[in-house]
């Protein structure tokens, strides 16, 4: 339980054996009253075994579906097991579970809450085309959601029961669909979206796949994904 709500932490993971034990251990230490579900998204390393040893429940996909596919399975688990709240936390250790109660608090008056990196807390910084894309997405999606959003690509999110039920039956697996398209879909159906400032951390393990070429590709894909999300109904 977090703030009186039965809470599930969903951690989508692909080849995160180097960090998953620390992430699960930190979540269990900071939030002893919650359940932790690691969705192993077709990993080829020991992610699933390490997560089980760390005390998490594990759902293992037979092949890689991407974050969207992994989260859809997580939301179905949350729906079928009657959780009040589902929280997405990344498997690389960037999300600090001490912020979870703040996200859950805002669910008293909102349906989906985002842990935002660029809202005045912490010193997380992104430059170049990736930052341009994030600013563009945030500007457009703030208008769609009728509230100020500064970090629409954040994967640190809390959903209430109504949104859990929606995401369990509809959740896009396409690139950036789990962030951009879910916000458009949620806002257009009248659900209330809000953000809370959080400080993000560096990865616990592994190497970020950032480069100038990848950043330009990210910018182009972000435009395409946003256009499709706004067109779809």
PDB file of C-alpha atoms in Angstrom:
ATOM      1  CA  UNK A   1       0.000   0.000   0.000  1.00  0.00           C
ATOM      2  CA  UNK A   2       1.096   3.550  -0.788  1.00  0.00           C
ATOM      3  CA  UNK A   3      -1.023   6.308   0.776  1.00  0.00           C
ATOM      4  CA  UNK A   4      -3.803   3.805   1.331  1.00  0.00           C
ATOM      5  CA  UNK A   5      -3.804   2.531  -2.261  1.00  0.00           C
ATOM      6  CA  UNK A   6      -2.862  -0.984  -3.327  1.00  0.00           C
ATOM      7  CA  UNK A   7       0.111  -0.343  -5.583  1.00  0.00           C
ATOM      8  CA  UNK A   8       2.013  -2.319  -8.210  1.00  0.00           C
ATOM      9  CA  UNK A   9       5.433  -1.268  -9.477  1.00  0.00           C
ATOM     10  CA  UNK A  10       5.914  -2.356 -13.109  1.00  0.00           C
ATOM     11  CA  UNK A  11       9.501  -2.519 -14.371  1.00  0.00           C
ATOM     12  CA  UNK A  12       9.923  -3.286 -18.103  1.00  0.00           C
ATOM     13  CA  UNK A  13      13.388  -4.732 -18.640  1.00  0.00           C
ATOM     14  CA  UNK A  14      15.484  -5.783 -21.619  1.00  0.00           C
ATOM     15  CA  UNK A  15      18.948  -7.179 -20.871  1.00  0.00           C
ATOM     16  CA  UNK A  16      19.259  -5.278 -17.585  1.00  0.00           C
ATOM     17  CA  UNK A  17      20.916  -7.996 -15.494  1.00  0.00           C
ATOM     18  CA  UNK A  18      23.564  -5.491 -14.404  1.00  0.00           C
ATOM     19  CA  UNK A  19      21.084  -3.162 -12.706  1.00  0.00           C
ATOM     20  CA  UNK A  20      17.809  -4.985 -12.082  1.00  0.00           C
ATOM     21  CA  UNK A  21      18.771  -6.438  -8.681  1.00  0.00           C
ATOM     22  CA  UNK A  22      19.705  -2.988  -7.355  1.00  0.00           C
ATOM     23  CA  UNK A  23      16.528  -1.420  -8.773  1.00  0.00           C
ATOM     24  CA  UNK A  24      14.255  -4.086  -7.270  1.00  0.00           C
ATOM     25  CA  UNK A  25      16.133  -3.952  -3.973  1.00  0.00           C
ATOM     26  CA  UNK A  26      15.814  -0.172  -3.766  1.00  0.00           C
ATOM     27  CA  UNK A  27      12.097  -0.270  -4.553  1.00  0.00           C
ATOM     28  CA  UNK A  28      11.456  -2.937  -1.933  1.00  0.00           C
ATOM     29  CA  UNK A  29      13.534  -1.017   0.597  1.00  0.00           C
ATOM     30  CA  UNK A  30      11.873   2.356   0.022  1.00  0.00           C
ATOM     31  CA  UNK A  31       8.351   1.002  -0.560  1.00  0.00           C
ATOM     32  CA  UNK A  32       7.961  -2.155   1.538  1.00  0.00           C
ATOM     33  CA  UNK A  33       4.185  -2.212   1.076  1.00  0.00           C
ATOM     34  CA  UNK A  34       4.148  -2.558  -2.717  1.00  0.00           C
ATOM     35  CA  UNK A  35       4.390  -5.480  -5.119  1.00  0.00           C
ATOM     36  CA  UNK A  36       7.064  -5.427  -7.825  1.00  0.00           C
ATOM     37  CA  UNK A  37       6.503  -6.940 -11.269  1.00  0.00           C
ATOM     38  CA  UNK A  38       9.445  -7.131 -13.667  1.00  0.00           C
ATOM     39  CA  UNK A  39       8.364  -7.726 -17.262  1.00  0.00           C
ATOM     40  CA  UNK A  40      11.321  -9.357 -19.000  1.00  0.00           C
ATOM     41  CA  UNK A  41      10.965  -8.155 -22.583  1.00  0.00           C
ATOM     42  CA  UNK A  42      12.677 -11.067 -24.336  1.00  0.00           C
ATOM     43  CA  UNK A  43      16.064 -10.619 -22.654  1.00  0.00           C
ATOM     44  CA  UNK A  44      18.973 -12.786 -23.748  1.00  0.00           C
ATOM     45  CA  UNK A  45      20.827 -12.367 -20.460  1.00  0.00           C
ATOM     46  CA  UNK A  46      19.935 -13.340 -16.867  1.00  0.00           C
ATOM     47  CA  UNK A  47      17.542 -10.434 -16.234  1.00  0.00           C
ATOM     48  CA  UNK A  48      14.627 -12.681 -15.228  1.00  0.00           C
ATOM     49  CA  UNK A  49      16.649 -14.906 -12.893  1.00  0.00           C
ATOM     50  CA  UNK A  50      18.338 -11.940 -11.223  1.00  0.00           C
ATOM     51  CA  UNK A  51      14.980 -10.199 -10.719  1.00  0.00           C
ATOM     52  CA  UNK A  52      13.442 -13.282  -9.095  1.00  0.00           C
ATOM     53  CA  UNK A  53      16.452 -13.618  -6.782  1.00  0.00           C
ATOM     54  CA  UNK A  54      16.020  -9.955  -5.801  1.00  0.00           C
ATOM     55  CA  UNK A  55      12.434 -10.619  -4.719  1.00  0.00           C
ATOM     56  CA  UNK A  56      10.380  -9.467  -7.717  1.00  0.00           C
ATOM     57  CA  UNK A  57       7.583 -11.248  -9.506  1.00  0.00           C
ATOM     58  CA  UNK A  58       8.563 -11.823 -13.123  1.00  0.00           C
ATOM     59  CA  UNK A  59       6.525 -12.102 -16.321  1.00  0.00           C
ATOM     60  CA  UNK A  60       8.744 -13.216 -19.180  1.00  0.00           C
ATOM     61  CA  UNK A  61       7.875 -12.412 -22.794  1.00  0.00           C
ATOM     62  CA  UNK A  62       9.126 -14.996 -25.337  1.00  0.00           C
ATOM     63  CA  UNK A  63      10.574 -12.287 -27.582  1.00  0.00           C
ATOM     64  CA  UNK A  64      11.187  -8.545 -27.561  1.00  0.00           C
ATOM     65  CA  UNK A  65       8.042  -6.422 -27.980  1.00  0.00           C
ATOM     66  CA  UNK A  66       9.438  -3.082 -26.827  1.00  0.00           C
ATOM     67  CA  UNK A  67       8.457  -1.001 -23.805  1.00  0.00           C
ATOM     68  CA  UNK A  68       4.876  -0.643 -25.026  1.00  0.00           C
ATOM     69  CA  UNK A  69       4.314  -4.380 -25.284  1.00  0.00           C
ATOM     70  CA  UNK A  70       5.914  -5.003 -21.905  1.00  0.00           C
ATOM     71  CA  UNK A  71       3.837  -2.318 -20.206  1.00  0.00           C
ATOM     72  CA  UNK A  72       0.603  -3.589 -21.748  1.00  0.00           C
ATOM     73  CA  UNK A  73       1.273  -6.938 -20.090  1.00  0.00           C
ATOM     74  CA  UNK A  74       2.043  -5.144 -16.830  1.00  0.00           C
ATOM     75  CA  UNK A  75      -1.227  -3.206 -16.935  1.00  0.00           C
ATOM     76  CA  UNK A  76      -3.169  -6.393 -17.657  1.00  0.00           C
ATOM     77  CA  UNK A  77      -1.593  -7.961 -14.583  1.00  0.00           C
ATOM     78  CA  UNK A  78      -2.538  -4.881 -12.533  1.00  0.00           C
ATOM     79  CA  UNK A  79      -6.119  -4.994 -13.811  1.00  0.00           C
ATOM     80  CA  UNK A  80      -6.567  -8.718 -13.282  1.00  0.00           C
ATOM     81  CA  UNK A  81      -5.181  -8.523  -9.744  1.00  0.00           C
ATOM     82  CA  UNK A  82      -7.249  -5.498  -8.672  1.00  0.00           C
ATOM     83  CA  UNK A  83      -4.507  -2.961  -8.004  1.00  0.00           C
ATOM     84  CA  UNK A  84      -5.586   0.627  -7.360  1.00  0.00           C
ATOM     85  CA  UNK A  85      -2.390   2.129  -8.770  1.00  0.00           C
ATOM     86  CA  UNK A  86       0.263   1.034 -11.258  1.00  0.00           C
ATOM     87  CA  UNK A  87       3.655   2.781 -11.345  1.00  0.00           C
ATOM     88  CA  UNK A  88       6.118   2.419 -14.205  1.00  0.00           C
ATOM     89  CA  UNK A  89       9.787   2.538 -13.189  1.00  0.00           C
ATOM     90  CA  UNK A  90      12.683   1.998 -15.596  1.00  0.00           C
ATOM     91  CA  UNK A  91      15.071  -0.895 -15.047  1.00  0.00           C
ATOM     92  CA  UNK A  92      18.254   1.162 -15.438  1.00  0.00           C
ATOM     93  CA  UNK A  93      18.017   2.907 -12.068  1.00  0.00           C
ATOM     94  CA  UNK A  94      17.289   6.439 -13.313  1.00  0.00           C
ATOM     95  CA  UNK A  95      13.966   6.673 -11.481  1.00  0.00           C
ATOM     96  CA  UNK A  96      14.128   7.289  -7.739  1.00  0.00           C
ATOM     97  CA  UNK A  97      11.359   5.318  -5.951  1.00  0.00           C
ATOM     98  CA  UNK A  98      11.304   7.875  -3.112  1.00  0.00           C
ATOM     99  CA  UNK A  99       9.173  10.053  -5.424  1.00  0.00           C
ATOM    100  CA  UNK A 100       6.471   7.388  -5.784  1.00  0.00           C
ATOM    101  CA  UNK A 101       4.311   8.659  -2.865  1.00  0.00           C
ATOM    102  CA  UNK A 102       4.260  12.128  -4.482  1.00  0.00           C
ATOM    103  CA  UNK A 103       2.976  10.647  -7.745  1.00  0.00           C
ATOM    104  CA  UNK A 104       0.361   8.609  -5.895  1.00  0.00           C
ATOM    105  CA  UNK A 105      -0.790  11.660  -3.905  1.00  0.00           C
ATOM    106  CA  UNK A 106      -1.679  13.493  -7.122  1.00  0.00           C
ATOM    107  CA  UNK A 107      -3.875  10.578  -8.214  1.00  0.00           C
ATOM    108  CA  UNK A 108      -6.479  11.783  -5.717  1.00  0.00           C
ATOM    109  CA  UNK A 109      -7.416  14.480  -8.250  1.00  0.00           C
ATOM    110  CA  UNK A 110      -5.888  13.094 -11.474  1.00  0.00           C
ATOM    111  CA  UNK A 111      -5.870   9.899 -13.501  1.00  0.00           C
ATOM    112  CA  UNK A 112      -2.313   9.817 -14.868  1.00  0.00           C
ATOM    113  CA  UNK A 113       0.713  11.460 -13.216  1.00  0.00           C
ATOM    114  CA  UNK A 114       4.128  11.929 -14.839  1.00  0.00           C
ATOM    115  CA  UNK A 115       7.439  12.254 -12.992  1.00  0.00           C
ATOM    116  CA  UNK A 116       8.937  15.183 -14.930  1.00  0.00           C
ATOM    117  CA  UNK A 117      12.671  15.781 -15.337  1.00  0.00           C
ATOM    118  CA  UNK A 118      12.455  19.359 -16.585  1.00  0.00           C
ATOM    119  CA  UNK A 119      10.123  20.880 -13.998  1.00  0.00           C
ATOM    120  CA  UNK A 120      12.566  22.545 -11.624  1.00  0.00           C
ATOM    121  CA  UNK A 121      14.081  19.688  -9.619  1.00  0.00           C
ATOM    122  CA  UNK A 122      17.467  18.057 -10.206  1.00  0.00           C
ATOM    123  CA  UNK A 123      20.068  18.849 -12.855  1.00  0.00           C
ATOM    124  CA  UNK A 124      19.200  16.326 -15.575  1.00  0.00           C
ATOM    125  CA  UNK A 125      20.059  17.851 -18.946  1.00  0.00           C
ATOM    126  CA  UNK A 126      19.467  16.934 -22.590  1.00  0.00           C
ATOM    127  CA  UNK A 127      20.848  18.935 -25.509  1.00  0.00           C
ATOM    128  CA  UNK A 128      20.620  19.085 -29.279  1.00  0.00           C
ATOM    129  CA  UNK A 129      17.957  17.361 -31.411  1.00  0.00           C
ATOM    130  CA  UNK A 130      16.697  15.187 -28.567  1.00  0.00           C
ATOM    131  CA  UNK A 131      15.998  18.277 -26.482  1.00  0.00           C
ATOM    132  CA  UNK A 132      14.356  20.034 -29.459  1.00  0.00           C
ATOM    133  CA  UNK A 133      12.051  17.044 -29.896  1.00  0.00           C
ATOM    134  CA  UNK A 134      11.152  16.987 -26.209  1.00  0.00           C
ATOM    135  CA  UNK A 135      10.330  20.710 -26.189  1.00  0.00           C
ATOM    136  CA  UNK A 136       8.158  20.354 -29.303  1.00  0.00           C
ATOM    137  CA  UNK A 137       6.304  17.340 -27.919  1.00  0.00           C
ATOM    138  CA  UNK A 138       5.720  19.020 -24.577  1.00  0.00           C
ATOM    139  CA  UNK A 139       4.361  22.204 -26.179  1.00  0.00           C
ATOM    140  CA  UNK A 140       1.848  20.348 -28.342  1.00  0.00           C
ATOM    141  CA  UNK A 141       0.795  17.814 -25.716  1.00  0.00           C
ATOM    142  CA  UNK A 142       0.329  20.529 -23.082  1.00  0.00           C
ATOM    143  CA  UNK A 143      -2.381  21.993 -25.312  1.00  0.00           C
ATOM    144  CA  UNK A 144      -3.965  18.601 -25.896  1.00  0.00           C
ATOM    145  CA  UNK A 145      -3.997  17.805 -22.152  1.00  0.00           C
ATOM    146  CA  UNK A 146      -4.955  21.355 -21.082  1.00  0.00           C
ATOM    147  CA  UNK A 147      -2.150  21.452 -18.526  1.00  0.00           C
ATOM    148  CA  UNK A 148       1.535  22.315 -18.561  1.00  0.00           C
ATOM    149  CA  UNK A 149       3.694  19.285 -19.327  1.00  0.00           C
ATOM    150  CA  UNK A 150       7.474  19.604 -19.556  1.00  0.00           C
ATOM    151  CA  UNK A 151       8.552  15.974 -19.941  1.00  0.00           C
ATOM    152  CA  UNK A 152       6.140  14.015 -22.099  1.00  0.00           C
ATOM    153  CA  UNK A 153       8.680  11.268 -22.893  1.00  0.00           C
ATOM    154  CA  UNK A 154       9.257  10.385 -19.235  1.00  0.00           C
ATOM    155  CA  UNK A 155       8.671   6.727 -18.422  1.00  0.00           C
ATOM    156  CA  UNK A 156       8.158   7.446 -14.712  1.00  0.00           C
ATOM    157  CA  UNK A 157       4.356   7.367 -14.465  1.00  0.00           C
ATOM    158  CA  UNK A 158       1.501   6.556 -12.119  1.00  0.00           C
ATOM    159  CA  UNK A 159      -1.937   5.427 -13.311  1.00  0.00           C
ATOM    160  CA  UNK A 160      -5.149   5.029 -11.328  1.00  0.00           C
ATOM    161  CA  UNK A 161      -7.648   2.194 -11.694  1.00  0.00           C
ATOM    162  CA  UNK A 162      -9.549   3.796 -14.583  1.00  0.00           C
ATOM    163  CA  UNK A 163      -6.397   4.286 -16.643  1.00  0.00           C
ATOM    164  CA  UNK A 164      -5.116   0.819 -15.728  1.00  0.00           C
ATOM    165  CA  UNK A 165      -8.279  -0.684 -17.230  1.00  0.00           C
ATOM    166  CA  UNK A 166      -7.896   1.401 -20.394  1.00  0.00           C
ATOM    167  CA  UNK A 167      -4.195   0.596 -20.845  1.00  0.00           C
ATOM    168  CA  UNK A 168      -4.821  -3.112 -20.229  1.00  0.00           C
ATOM    169  CA  UNK A 169      -6.914  -3.267 -23.401  1.00  0.00           C
ATOM    170  CA  UNK A 170      -5.249  -0.481 -25.406  1.00  0.00           C
ATOM    171  CA  UNK A 171      -1.549   0.322 -25.248  1.00  0.00           C
ATOM    172  CA  UNK A 172       0.610   0.978 -28.325  1.00  0.00           C
ATOM    173  CA  UNK A 173       3.809  -0.974 -28.854  1.00  0.00           C
ATOM    174  CA  UNK A 174       5.188   1.343 -31.559  1.00  0.00           C
ATOM    175  CA  UNK A 175       8.230   3.572 -31.048  1.00  0.00           C
ATOM    176  CA  UNK A 176       7.375   6.392 -28.577  1.00  0.00           C
ATOM    177  CA  UNK A 177       3.786   5.145 -28.562  1.00  0.00           C
ATOM    178  CA  UNK A 178       4.116   4.276 -24.885  1.00  0.00           C
ATOM    179  CA  UNK A 179       4.790   7.940 -24.090  1.00  0.00           C
ATOM    180  CA  UNK A 180       3.427  10.293 -26.757  1.00  0.00           C
ATOM    181  CA  UNK A 181       0.427   8.380 -28.073  1.00  0.00           C
ATOM    182  CA  UNK A 182      -0.710   7.258 -24.633  1.00  0.00           C
ATOM    183  CA  UNK A 183      -0.872  10.894 -23.516  1.00  0.00           C
ATOM    184  CA  UNK A 184      -2.898  11.952 -26.566  1.00  0.00           C
ATOM    185  CA  UNK A 185      -5.255   8.999 -26.151  1.00  0.00           C
ATOM    186  CA  UNK A 186      -5.676   9.580 -22.412  1.00  0.00           C
ATOM    187  CA  UNK A 187      -6.285  13.332 -22.722  1.00  0.00           C
ATOM    188  CA  UNK A 188      -8.806  12.987 -25.545  1.00  0.00           C
ATOM    189  CA  UNK A 189     -10.910  10.652 -23.431  1.00  0.00           C
ATOM    190  CA  UNK A 190     -11.271  13.206 -20.690  1.00  0.00           C
ATOM    191  CA  UNK A 191      -8.836  11.768 -18.180  1.00  0.00           C
ATOM    192  CA  UNK A 192      -6.877  14.283 -16.124  1.00  0.00           C
ATOM    193  CA  UNK A 193      -3.090  14.358 -16.555  1.00  0.00           C
ATOM    194  CA  UNK A 194      -0.657  16.082 -14.225  1.00  0.00           C
ATOM    195  CA  UNK A 195       3.081  16.085 -13.580  1.00  0.00           C
ATOM    196  CA  UNK A 196       5.283  16.287 -10.488  1.00  0.00           C
ATOM    197  CA  UNK A 197       8.929  17.479 -10.529  1.00  0.00           C
ATOM    198  CA  UNK A 198      11.471  14.706  -9.951  1.00  0.00           C
ATOM    199  CA  UNK A 199      15.243  14.412 -10.094  1.00  0.00           C
ATOM    200  CA  UNK A 200      16.554  11.765 -12.463  1.00  0.00           C
ATOM    201  CA  UNK A 201      19.794   9.852 -11.977  1.00  0.00           C
ATOM    202  CA  UNK A 202      22.431   8.287 -14.219  1.00  0.00           C
ATOM    203  CA  UNK A 203      22.069   4.679 -15.317  1.00  0.00           C
ATOM    204  CA  UNK A 204      23.237   2.122 -12.752  1.00  0.00           C
ATOM    205  CA  UNK A 205      24.691  -0.077 -15.501  1.00  0.00           C
ATOM    206  CA  UNK A 206      24.957  -0.305 -19.282  1.00  0.00           C
ATOM    207  CA  UNK A 207      25.699   2.428 -21.803  1.00  0.00           C
ATOM    208  CA  UNK A 208      23.190   4.981 -23.168  1.00  0.00           C
ATOM    209  CA  UNK A 209      22.753   4.642 -26.943  1.00  0.00           C
ATOM    210  CA  UNK A 210      23.020   8.373 -27.700  1.00  0.00           C
ATOM    211  CA  UNK A 211      24.923   9.897 -30.630  1.00  0.00           C
ATOM    212  CA  UNK A 212      24.387  12.885 -32.966  1.00  0.00           C
ATOM    213  CA  UNK A 213      23.037  10.595 -35.706  1.00  0.00           C
ATOM    214  CA  UNK A 214      20.673   8.811 -33.306  1.00  0.00           C
ATOM    215  CA  UNK A 215      19.531  12.173 -31.956  1.00  0.00           C
ATOM    216  CA  UNK A 216      18.523  13.368 -35.434  1.00  0.00           C
ATOM    217  CA  UNK A 217      16.683  10.098 -36.046  1.00  0.00           C
ATOM    218  CA  UNK A 218      14.912  10.574 -32.706  1.00  0.00           C
ATOM    219  CA  UNK A 219      13.822  14.072 -33.759  1.00  0.00           C
ATOM    220  CA  UNK A 220      12.380  12.819 -37.055  1.00  0.00           C
ATOM    221  CA  UNK A 221      10.599   9.902 -35.426  1.00  0.00           C
ATOM    222  CA  UNK A 222       9.169  12.149 -32.728  1.00  0.00           C
ATOM    223  CA  UNK A 223       7.558  14.362 -35.364  1.00  0.00           C
ATOM    224  CA  UNK A 224       6.145  11.318 -37.150  1.00  0.00           C
ATOM    225  CA  UNK A 225       4.802   9.722 -33.984  1.00  0.00           C
ATOM    226  CA  UNK A 226       3.161  12.952 -32.833  1.00  0.00           C
ATOM    227  CA  UNK A 227       1.508  13.470 -36.219  1.00  0.00           C
ATOM    228  CA  UNK A 228       0.093   9.938 -36.235  1.00  0.00           C
ATOM    229  CA  UNK A 229      -1.060  10.216 -32.621  1.00  0.00           C
ATOM    230  CA  UNK A 230      -2.989  13.422 -33.371  1.00  0.00           C
ATOM    231  CA  UNK A 231      -4.570  11.913 -36.498  1.00  0.00           C
ATOM    232  CA  UNK A 232      -5.685   8.677 -34.865  1.00  0.00           C
ATOM    233  CA  UNK A 233      -8.921   8.511 -32.920  1.00  0.00           C
TER     234      UNK A 233
END
